Amino acid sequence: MATHLTPLWEVFIRSRNGLNHKHVGSLHAADGDLALQSARDVYTRREEGNSIWVVRSEQILASDPDKAAETFEPAADKVYRHPSFYDIPDDVGHM
Amino acid sequence: MYSQGLIGSGSENEESEAFLARFQARIDAEEKIEPNDAMPLAYRKTLIRQIGQHAHSEIVGMLPEGNWITRAPTLRRKMALLAKVQDEGGHGLYLYSAAETLGVSREEMTEELLSGRAKYSSIFNYPTPTWADIGMIGWLVDGAAIMNQVPLCRCSFGPYARAMVRVCREESFHQRQGYEIVMTLAEGTDEQKEMAQDSLNRWWWPALMMFGPHDADSSNSDQSMLWKIKRFTNDELRQKFVDATVPQAEKIGLKIPDPDLKWNPEKNDGAGGYDFGALDWDEFWRVVKGGGPMNRDRIAARKAAWENGRWVREAALAHAAKREERAATAKVAAE
């Protein structure tokens, strides 16, 4: 059952210099060069960007959705990480 | 790793006048420079040095405040201080990563800090003997850092600018928690008020020195302005800081320790601003060059952290290698 599947790649596009590359989608390609070419054709036909990153999908490790609560909940009760937690008189001005 | 080995981006590795002119034209047009773009070697080196120093300052900056975590006077203050010190560690990591896009490794930067070849902000070489110092660091030191960092969000180098946007967003609580501490002491008993004033007396001048030498004596300043790495000169930022901070001190009844401090309605093109006294540049250079009260302690603490963490780094790598080997063995067995 040794079927050779064409690998899956995740595509990231920078819309212009100064901004982060953002994930836009994925595609299948045999290697990195082909993935970059396909990404250009699939995702930048209307000047969506000036830079492309492709990453093999299998190389991306994702957090476990079933553990989202225990992963992210600890930040929920830490209001003291926000500026509005501190009592500064209004007439001190912007701080 | 996407930038390493691409330095100069292939066709353009010679710094001809035409190349330098094209680069400057991009800067002048407010285009951002990204890691894979061709850039002059001096631009790259300046950024590696500046971002590296900035990252080191965040990391070393955890030490003076860390000194008070176990002795914070209330649980509220302890939670805030822990969160702040944790933020500073995170800021160091954002910045190291931004520098790494320029082709320098984390290990090289760490080595430069530990060997004393790389500098960090002179302010962190002062001690924190009282609780008021923790408030003073938030109010003055973070206040001065914010003055510096807000314009860096518009720096011409994309990864640095993006790291600064993140840092500034998180930084906003640091100054407020500091001012709240100082304000509480200033409204407290005579002893508490005195403690706040004594701390202000010790931190005021070092805080002003954080902006660096006068423009006339700042060797890197002109080129950095031209490349839009910096948007304001050292003296401009220092003046903004004084103008913003003096009313905050007056509001809580503390006195800025400067007999020459005076409102000058002519300053800032007629908008008004404060004249202030001369800074002790001998002290500044002494502290920058290693002669401050805490330089030895700070570097010793970083060295100890690096050495004491060695077995953890090695164990993690060994564990990862073992898992990889086991996975490979399992795969062979299955075939």
GROMACS .gro file of C-alpha atoms in nm:
model
  430
    1MET     CA    1   0.000   0.000   0.000
    2ALA     CA    2   0.292   0.234  -0.062
    3THR     CA    3   0.099   0.518  -0.224
    4HIS     CA    4   0.308   0.829  -0.278
    5LEU     CA    5   0.096   1.127  -0.195
    6THR     CA    6   0.198   1.470  -0.317
    7PRO     CA    7   0.297   1.655   0.002
    8LEU     CA    8   0.079   1.926   0.149
    9TRP     CA    9   0.225   2.275   0.209
   10GLU     CA   10   0.098   2.569   0.413
   11VAL     CA   11   0.128   2.907   0.242
   12PHE     CA   12   0.204   3.239   0.408
   13ILE     CA   13   0.192   3.571   0.221
   14ARG     CA   14   0.327   3.914   0.318
   15SER     CA   15   0.093   4.170   0.165
   16ARG     CA   16   0.357   4.443   0.189
   17ASN     CA   17   0.687   4.512   0.362
   18GLY     CA   18   0.645   4.598   0.728
   19LEU     CA   19   0.366   4.346   0.786
   20ASN     CA   20   0.387   3.985   0.904
   21HIS     CA   21   0.350   3.692   0.668
   22LYS     CA   22  -0.004   3.565   0.718
   23HIS     CA   23  -0.138   3.218   0.663
   24VAL     CA   24  -0.359   3.217   0.352
   25GLY     CA   25  -0.416   2.847   0.282
   26SER     CA   26  -0.247   2.534   0.159
   27LEU     CA   27  -0.165   2.342  -0.159
   28HIS     CA   28  -0.007   2.020  -0.281
   29ALA     CA   29   0.333   2.021  -0.451
   30ALA     CA   30   0.614   1.771  -0.502
   31ASP     CA   31   0.889   1.994  -0.362
   32GLY     CA   32   0.962   2.341  -0.226
   33ASP     CA   33   1.031   2.508  -0.559
   34LEU     CA   34   0.708   2.380  -0.705
   35ALA     CA   35   0.523   2.479  -0.389
   36LEU     CA   36   0.650   2.838  -0.421
   37GLN     CA   37   0.550   2.850  -0.787
   38SER     CA   38   0.206   2.709  -0.716
   39ALA     CA   39   0.160   2.945  -0.424
   40ARG     CA   40   0.234   3.236  -0.654
   41ASP     CA   41  -0.022   3.112  -0.906
   42VAL     CA   42  -0.289   3.012  -0.656
   43TYR     CA   43  -0.264   3.288  -0.398
   44THR     CA   44  -0.111   3.602  -0.557
   45ARG     CA   45  -0.292   3.648  -0.887
   46ARG     CA   46  -0.421   3.989  -0.779
   47GLU     CA   47  -0.111   4.139  -0.621
   48GLU     CA   48  -0.194   3.997  -0.278
   49GLY     CA   49   0.166   4.011  -0.170
   50ASN     CA   50   0.536   4.062  -0.228
   51SER     CA   51   0.674   3.766  -0.037
   52ILE     CA   52   0.575   3.400   0.004
   53TRP     CA   53   0.670   3.140   0.264
   54VAL     CA   54   0.581   2.774   0.222
   55VAL     CA   55   0.614   2.519   0.501
   56ARG     CA   56   0.545   2.145   0.484
   57SER     CA   57   0.215   2.098   0.669
   58GLU     CA   58   0.354   1.795   0.852
   59GLN     CA   59   0.622   2.022   1.000
   60ILE     CA   60   0.363   2.231   1.179
   61LEU     CA   61   0.287   2.124   1.534
   62ALA     CA   62  -0.045   2.245   1.667
   63SER     CA   63  -0.173   2.274   2.023
   64ASP     CA   64  -0.440   2.022   2.120
   65PRO     CA   65  -0.791   2.173   2.084
   66ASP     CA   66  -0.915   1.940   2.361
   67LYS     CA   67  -0.665   2.104   2.593
   68ALA     CA   68  -0.751   2.461   2.492
   69ALA     CA   69  -0.910   2.534   2.829
   70GLU     CA   70  -0.613   2.432   3.041
   71THR     CA   71  -0.371   2.590   2.792
   72PHE     CA   72  -0.526   2.934   2.772
   73GLU     CA   73  -0.741   2.972   3.082
   74PRO     CA   74  -0.453   3.072   3.314
   75ALA     CA   75  -0.442   3.413   3.139
   76ALA     CA   76  -0.810   3.476   3.205
   77ASP     CA   77  -0.788   3.578   3.572
   78LYS     CA   78  -0.474   3.792   3.543
   79VAL     CA   79  -0.635   4.133   3.504
   80TYR     CA   80  -0.325   4.290   3.658
   81ARG     CA   81  -0.148   4.237   3.324
   82HIS     CA   82  -0.365   4.517   3.182
   83PRO     CA   83  -0.308   4.891   3.229
   84SER     CA   84  -0.664   4.960   3.340
   85PHE     CA   85  -0.605   4.755   3.658
   86TYR     CA   86  -0.401   5.042   3.810
   87ASP     CA   87  -0.560   5.348   3.969
   88ILE     CA   88  -0.396   5.656   3.823
   89PRO     CA   89  -0.578   5.989   3.855
   90ASP     CA   90  -0.706   6.120   3.521
   91ASP     CA   91  -0.533   6.454   3.555
   92VAL     CA   92  -0.189   6.288   3.551
   93GLY     CA   93  -0.247   6.266   3.178
   94HIS     CA   94  -0.169   5.985   2.941
   95MET     CA   95   0.047   5.712   3.092
   96MET     CA   96   1.693   3.057   0.934
   97TYR     CA   97   1.528   3.205   0.627
   98SER     CA   98   1.769   3.496   0.609
   99GLN     CA   99   2.097   3.323   0.683
  100GLY     CA  100   2.309   3.266   0.378
  101LEU     CA  101   2.102   3.514   0.182
  102ILE     CA  102   2.292   3.815   0.304
  103GLY     CA  103   2.313   4.065   0.022
  104SER     CA  104   2.045   3.870  -0.167
  105GLY     CA  105   2.249   3.713  -0.445
  106SER     CA  106   2.292   3.964  -0.723
  107GLU     CA  107   2.352   4.263  -0.499
  108ASN     CA  108   2.647   4.191  -0.278
  109GLU     CA  109   2.858   4.480  -0.391
  110GLU     CA  110   2.791   4.811  -0.220
  111SER     CA  111   2.821   5.033  -0.523
  112GLU     CA  112   2.711   5.393  -0.499
  113ALA     CA  113   2.411   5.308  -0.712
  114PHE     CA  114   2.315   5.030  -0.468
  115LEU     CA  115   2.350   5.258  -0.165
  116ALA     CA  116   2.146   5.528  -0.339
  117ARG     CA  117   1.869   5.279  -0.422
  118PHE     CA  118   1.865   5.159  -0.064
  119GLN     CA  119   1.844   5.513   0.072
  120ALA     CA  120   1.564   5.591  -0.175
  121ARG     CA  121   1.363   5.300  -0.035
  122ILE     CA  122   1.420   5.428   0.318
  123ASP     CA  123   1.325   5.783   0.217
  124ALA     CA  124   1.004   5.648   0.064
  125GLU     CA  125   0.922   5.495   0.407
  126GLU     CA  126   0.948   5.142   0.269
  127LYS     CA  127   1.020   4.877   0.530
  128ILE     CA  128   1.331   4.666   0.489
  129GLU     CA  129   1.272   4.294   0.542
  130PRO     CA  130   1.531   4.026   0.627
  131ASN     CA  131   1.574   3.889   0.276
  132ASP     CA  132   1.611   4.233   0.117
  133ALA     CA  133   1.950   4.356   0.007
  134MET     CA  134   2.092   4.597   0.264
  135PRO     CA  135   2.427   4.766   0.329
  136LEU     CA  136   2.650   4.570   0.564
  137ALA     CA  137   2.670   4.868   0.800
  138TYR     CA  138   2.289   4.883   0.825
  139ARG     CA  139   2.282   4.513   0.914
  140LYS     CA  140   2.563   4.552   1.170
  141THR     CA  141   2.406   4.858   1.330
  142LEU     CA  142   2.078   4.673   1.374
  143ILE     CA  143   2.240   4.357   1.510
  144ARG     CA  144   2.425   4.570   1.766
  145GLN     CA  145   2.124   4.783   1.860
  146ILE     CA  146   1.863   4.505   1.874
  147GLY     CA  147   2.108   4.281   2.061
  148GLN     CA  148   2.176   4.551   2.321
  149HIS     CA  149   1.806   4.616   2.350
  150ALA     CA  150   1.740   4.243   2.409
  151HIS     CA  151   2.021   4.223   2.667
  152SER     CA  152   1.871   4.525   2.848
  153GLU     CA  153   1.535   4.349   2.878
  154ILE     CA  154   1.697   4.035   3.018
  155VAL     CA  155   1.939   4.210   3.258
  156GLY     CA  156   1.651   4.444   3.346
  157MET     CA  157   1.474   4.152   3.514
  158LEU     CA  158   1.743   4.143   3.785
  159PRO     CA  159   1.695   4.471   3.979
  160GLU     CA  160   1.320   4.410   4.003
  161GLY     CA  161   1.350   4.037   4.063
  162ASN     CA  162   1.533   4.141   4.379
  163TRP     CA  163   1.197   4.243   4.534
  164ILE     CA  164   0.955   3.972   4.417
  165THR     CA  165   0.979   3.772   4.741
  166ARG     CA  166   0.953   4.088   4.950
  167ALA     CA  167   0.670   4.271   4.773
  168PRO     CA  168   0.453   4.427   5.048
  169THR     CA  169   0.116   4.282   4.938
  170LEU     CA  170  -0.012   3.999   4.721
  171ARG     CA  171  -0.145   4.257   4.472
  172ARG     CA  172   0.200   4.411   4.436
  173LYS     CA  173   0.364   4.071   4.410
  174MET     CA  174   0.134   3.957   4.128
  175ALA     CA  175   0.192   4.280   3.938
  176LEU     CA  176   0.570   4.259   3.981
  177LEU     CA  177   0.581   3.894   3.875
  178ALA     CA  178   0.376   3.976   3.566
  179LYS     CA  179   0.603   4.270   3.484
  180VAL     CA  180   0.928   4.077   3.521
  181GLN     CA  181   0.776   3.795   3.314
  182ASP     CA  182   0.693   4.052   3.043
  183GLU     CA  183   1.053   4.178   3.039
  184GLY     CA  184   1.177   3.825   2.977
  185GLY     CA  185   0.931   3.795   2.689
  186HIS     CA  186   1.044   4.128   2.544
  187GLY     CA  187   1.402   4.003   2.545
  188LEU     CA  188   1.292   3.695   2.350
  189TYR     CA  189   1.099   3.895   2.087
  190LEU     CA  190   1.406   4.111   2.035
  191TYR     CA  191   1.660   3.829   2.015
  192SER     CA  192   1.439   3.670   1.748
  193ALA     CA  193   1.426   3.996   1.551
  194ALA     CA  194   1.808   4.015   1.562
  195GLU     CA  195   1.836   3.652   1.452
  196THR     CA  196   1.659   3.736   1.122
  197LEU     CA  197   1.975   3.935   1.040
  198GLY     CA  198   2.195   3.627   1.055
  199VAL     CA  199   2.337   3.639   1.409
  200SER     CA  200   2.277   3.339   1.638
  201ARG     CA  201   2.131   3.346   1.988
  202GLU     CA  202   2.446   3.177   2.117
  203GLU     CA  203   2.669   3.449   1.968
  204MET     CA  204   2.462   3.722   2.129
  205THR     CA  205   2.461   3.546   2.465
  206GLU     CA  206   2.836   3.503   2.448
  207GLU     CA  207   2.880   3.874   2.371
  208LEU     CA  208   2.675   3.970   2.674
  209LEU     CA  209   2.855   3.733   2.910
  210SER     CA  210   3.200   3.834   2.788
  211GLY     CA  211   3.117   4.203   2.825
  212ARG     CA  212   3.163   4.281   2.454
  213ALA     CA  213   2.796   4.369   2.416
  214LYS     CA  214   2.650   4.646   2.630
  215TYR     CA  215   2.310   4.685   2.788
  216SER     CA  216   2.133   4.991   2.927
  217SER     CA  217   2.344   5.161   3.195
  218ILE     CA  218   2.038   5.203   3.418
  219PHE     CA  219   2.037   4.839   3.526
  220ASN     CA  220   2.373   4.879   3.694
  221TYR     CA  221   2.215   5.069   3.983
  222PRO     CA  222   2.096   4.884   4.295
  223THR     CA  223   1.740   4.856   4.430
  224PRO     CA  224   1.784   4.880   4.809
  225THR     CA  225   1.426   4.988   4.890
  226TRP     CA  226   1.072   4.900   4.781
  227ALA     CA  227   1.030   5.254   4.647
  228ASP     CA  228   1.292   5.169   4.384
  229ILE     CA  229   1.050   4.919   4.228
  230GLY     CA  230   0.794   5.195   4.185
  231MET     CA  231   1.062   5.431   4.058
  232ILE     CA  232   1.180   5.181   3.795
  233GLY     CA  233   0.825   5.139   3.661
  234TRP     CA  234   0.755   5.511   3.658
  235LEU     CA  235   1.090   5.653   3.541
  236VAL     CA  236   1.282   5.370   3.378
  237ASP     CA  237   0.986   5.223   3.191
  238GLY     CA  238   0.864   5.576   3.122
  239ALA     CA  239   1.197   5.658   2.958
  240ALA     CA  240   1.198   5.325   2.774
  241ILE     CA  241   0.849   5.392   2.636
  242MET     CA  242   0.965   5.735   2.511
  243ASN     CA  243   1.239   5.554   2.323
  244GLN     CA  244   1.037   5.256   2.207
  245VAL     CA  245   0.726   5.423   2.068
  246PRO     CA  246   0.918   5.580   1.775
  247LEU     CA  247   1.098   5.247   1.722
  248CYS     CA  248   0.761   5.099   1.620
  249ARG     CA  249   0.819   5.296   1.297
  250CYS     CA  250   1.179   5.178   1.255
  251SER     CA  251   1.274   5.101   0.894
  252PHE     CA  252   1.359   4.737   0.969
  253GLY     CA  253   1.036   4.533   0.966
  254PRO     CA  254   1.107   4.263   1.229
  255TYR     CA  255   1.237   4.521   1.483
  256ALA     CA  256   0.938   4.750   1.424
  257ARG     CA  257   0.693   4.459   1.467
  258ALA     CA  258   0.864   4.341   1.786
  259MET     CA  259   0.839   4.696   1.924
  260VAL     CA  260   0.466   4.716   1.851
  261ARG     CA  261   0.418   4.407   2.065
  262VAL     CA  262   0.649   4.535   2.338
  263CYS     CA  263   0.485   4.878   2.355
  264ARG     CA  264   0.139   4.725   2.382
  265GLU     CA  265   0.250   4.517   2.679
  266GLU     CA  266   0.460   4.792   2.830
  267SER     CA  267   0.165   5.017   2.899
  268PHE     CA  268   0.087   4.858   3.235
  269HIS     CA  269   0.447   4.872   3.357
  270GLN     CA  270   0.465   5.245   3.399
  271ARG     CA  271   0.121   5.268   3.557
  272GLN     CA  272   0.193   5.002   3.820
  273GLY     CA  273   0.518   5.186   3.902
  274TYR     CA  274   0.352   5.524   3.935
  275GLU     CA  275   0.081   5.368   4.151
  276ILE     CA  276   0.347   5.235   4.389
  277VAL     CA  277   0.521   5.574   4.411
  278MET     CA  278   0.191   5.758   4.450
  279THR     CA  279   0.086   5.527   4.734
  280LEU     CA  280   0.415   5.587   4.917
  281ALA     CA  281   0.394   5.962   4.856
  282GLU     CA  282   0.048   5.965   5.017
  283GLY     CA  283   0.164   5.750   5.310
  284THR     CA  284   0.352   5.816   5.634
  285ASP     CA  285   0.640   6.061   5.654
  286GLU     CA  286   0.881   5.769   5.637
  287GLN     CA  287   0.715   5.632   5.325
  288LYS     CA  288   0.717   5.970   5.157
  289GLU     CA  289   1.082   6.012   5.246
  290MET     CA  290   1.158   5.670   5.100
  291ALA     CA  291   0.991   5.773   4.773
  292GLN     CA  292   1.182   6.103   4.762
  293ASP     CA  293   1.514   5.933   4.837
  294SER     CA  294   1.451   5.686   4.557
  295LEU     CA  295   1.363   5.964   4.312
  296ASN     CA  296   1.685   6.142   4.412
  297ARG     CA  297   1.886   5.833   4.322
  298TRP     CA  298   1.706   5.741   3.996
  299TRP     CA  299   1.635   6.077   3.831
  300TRP     CA  300   1.977   6.141   3.679
  301PRO     CA  301   2.047   5.781   3.575
  302ALA     CA  302   1.701   5.779   3.408
  303LEU     CA  303   1.795   6.089   3.203
  304MET     CA  304   2.120   5.918   3.103
  305MET     CA  305   1.920   5.628   2.954
  306PHE     CA  306   1.871   5.837   2.640
  307GLY     CA  307   2.245   5.823   2.577
  308PRO     CA  308   2.509   6.089   2.507
  309HIS     CA  309   2.428   6.438   2.380
  310ASP     CA  310   2.358   6.446   2.007
  311ALA     CA  311   2.692   6.615   1.945
  312ASP     CA  312   2.876   6.326   2.117
  313SER     CA  313   2.669   6.040   1.980
  314SER     CA  314   2.877   5.864   1.716
  315ASN     CA  315   2.603   5.644   1.564
  316SER     CA  316   2.320   5.894   1.575
  317ASP     CA  317   2.336   6.072   1.238
  318GLN     CA  318   2.354   5.758   1.026
  319SER     CA  319   2.077   5.591   1.229
  320MET     CA  320   1.852   5.892   1.173
  321LEU     CA  321   1.930   5.884   0.800
  322TRP     CA  322   1.841   5.515   0.785
  323LYS     CA  323   1.527   5.583   0.990
  324ILE     CA  324   1.632   5.332   1.253
  325LYS     CA  325   1.595   5.624   1.495
  326ARG     CA  326   1.326   5.887   1.450
  327PHE     CA  327   1.429   6.131   1.721
  328THR     CA  328   1.770   6.225   1.857
  329ASN     CA  329   1.882   6.140   2.211
  330ASP     CA  330   1.840   6.501   2.326
  331GLU     CA  331   1.493   6.533   2.172
  332LEU     CA  332   1.371   6.221   2.351
  333ARG     CA  333   1.532   6.330   2.680
  334GLN     CA  334   1.351   6.664   2.658
  335LYS     CA  335   1.017   6.493   2.588
  336PHE     CA  336   1.072   6.271   2.892
  337VAL     CA  337   1.152   6.562   3.125
  338ASP     CA  338   0.850   6.758   3.002
  339ALA     CA  339   0.619   6.460   3.057
  340THR     CA  340   0.759   6.354   3.394
  341VAL     CA  341   0.801   6.678   3.591
  342PRO     CA  342   0.423   6.740   3.620
  343GLN     CA  343   0.376   6.377   3.730
  344ALA     CA  344   0.621   6.434   4.017
  345GLU     CA  345   0.454   6.763   4.115
  346LYS     CA  346   0.115   6.595   4.118
  347ILE     CA  347   0.221   6.360   4.399
  348GLY     CA  348   0.430   6.614   4.586
  349LEU     CA  349   0.778   6.482   4.506
  350LYS     CA  350   1.063   6.712   4.418
  351ILE     CA  351   1.285   6.656   4.113
  352PRO     CA  352   1.645   6.673   4.246
  353ASP     CA  353   1.762   6.942   4.006
  354PRO     CA  354   1.813   7.301   4.126
  355ASP     CA  355   1.840   7.418   3.764
  356LEU     CA  356   1.502   7.280   3.663
  357LYS     CA  357   1.291   7.568   3.534
  358TRP     CA  358   0.992   7.618   3.303
  359ASN     CA  359   1.099   7.791   2.985
  360PRO     CA  360   0.807   7.917   2.770
  361GLU     CA  361   1.041   7.963   2.469
  362LYS     CA  362   1.135   7.596   2.454
  363ASN     CA  363   0.999   7.344   2.200
  364ASP     CA  364   0.934   7.617   1.942
  365GLY     CA  365   0.733   7.828   2.182
  366ALA     CA  366   0.519   7.543   2.317
  367GLY     CA  367   0.718   7.557   2.640
  368GLY     CA  368   0.935   7.301   2.813
  369TYR     CA  369   1.172   7.255   3.103
  370ASP     CA  370   1.533   7.367   3.119
  371PHE     CA  371   1.731   7.122   3.326
  372GLY     CA  372   2.077   7.088   3.476
  373ALA     CA  373   2.388   6.927   3.329
  374LEU     CA  374   2.425   6.550   3.340
  375ASP     CA  375   2.731   6.388   3.493
  376TRP     CA  376   2.874   6.227   3.179
  377ASP     CA  377   3.178   6.096   3.366
  378GLU     CA  378   2.941   5.884   3.570
  379PHE     CA  379   2.758   5.773   3.255
  380TRP     CA  380   3.075   5.652   3.083
  381ARG     CA  381   3.206   5.493   3.403
  382VAL     CA  382   2.886   5.289   3.437
  383VAL     CA  383   2.867   5.199   3.066
  384LYS     CA  384   3.226   5.077   3.078
  385GLY     CA  385   3.163   4.846   3.372
  386GLY     CA  386   3.230   5.068   3.674
  387GLY     CA  387   2.874   5.107   3.800
  388PRO     CA  388   2.770   4.980   4.143
  389MET     CA  389   2.609   4.662   4.009
  390ASN     CA  390   2.787   4.578   3.680
  391ARG     CA  391   2.977   4.284   3.828
  392ASP     CA  392   2.669   4.144   4.003
  393ARG     CA  393   2.454   4.166   3.691
  394ILE     CA  394   2.699   3.983   3.467
  395ALA     CA  395   2.775   3.731   3.742
  396ALA     CA  396   2.401   3.659   3.772
  397ARG     CA  397   2.366   3.610   3.394
  398LYS     CA  398   2.672   3.384   3.386
  399ALA     CA  399   2.536   3.177   3.673
  400ALA     CA  400   2.199   3.145   3.497
  401TRP     CA  401   2.374   3.033   3.179
  402GLU     CA  402   2.598   2.782   3.360
  403ASN     CA  403   2.325   2.649   3.588
  404GLY     CA  404   2.096   2.601   3.292
  405ARG     CA  405   2.355   2.410   3.090
  406TRP     CA  406   2.246   2.064   3.207
  407VAL     CA  407   1.884   2.146   3.127
  408ARG     CA  408   1.970   2.246   2.770
  409GLU     CA  409   2.187   1.938   2.726
  410ALA     CA  410   1.926   1.706   2.876
  411ALA     CA  411   1.652   1.847   2.653
  412LEU     CA  412   1.864   1.793   2.342
  413ALA     CA  413   1.959   1.440   2.452
  414HIS     CA  414   1.594   1.359   2.520
  415ALA     CA  415   1.490   1.493   2.178
  416ALA     CA  416   1.762   1.287   2.008
  417LYS     CA  417   1.651   0.974   2.195
  418ARG     CA  418   1.289   1.021   2.095
  419GLU     CA  419   1.385   1.076   1.733
  420GLU     CA  420   1.598   0.761   1.739
  421ARG     CA  421   1.315   0.557   1.895
  422ALA     CA  422   1.067   0.683   1.637
  423ALA     CA  423   1.307   0.584   1.358
  424THR     CA  424   1.358   0.237   1.509
  425ALA     CA  425   0.984   0.187   1.546
  426LYS     CA  426   0.935   0.283   1.181
  427VAL     CA  427   1.192   0.029   1.062
  428ALA     CA  428   1.034  -0.242   1.280
  429ALA     CA  429   0.692  -0.170   1.130
  430GLU     CA  430   0.805  -0.209   0.769
   0.00000   0.00000   0.00000
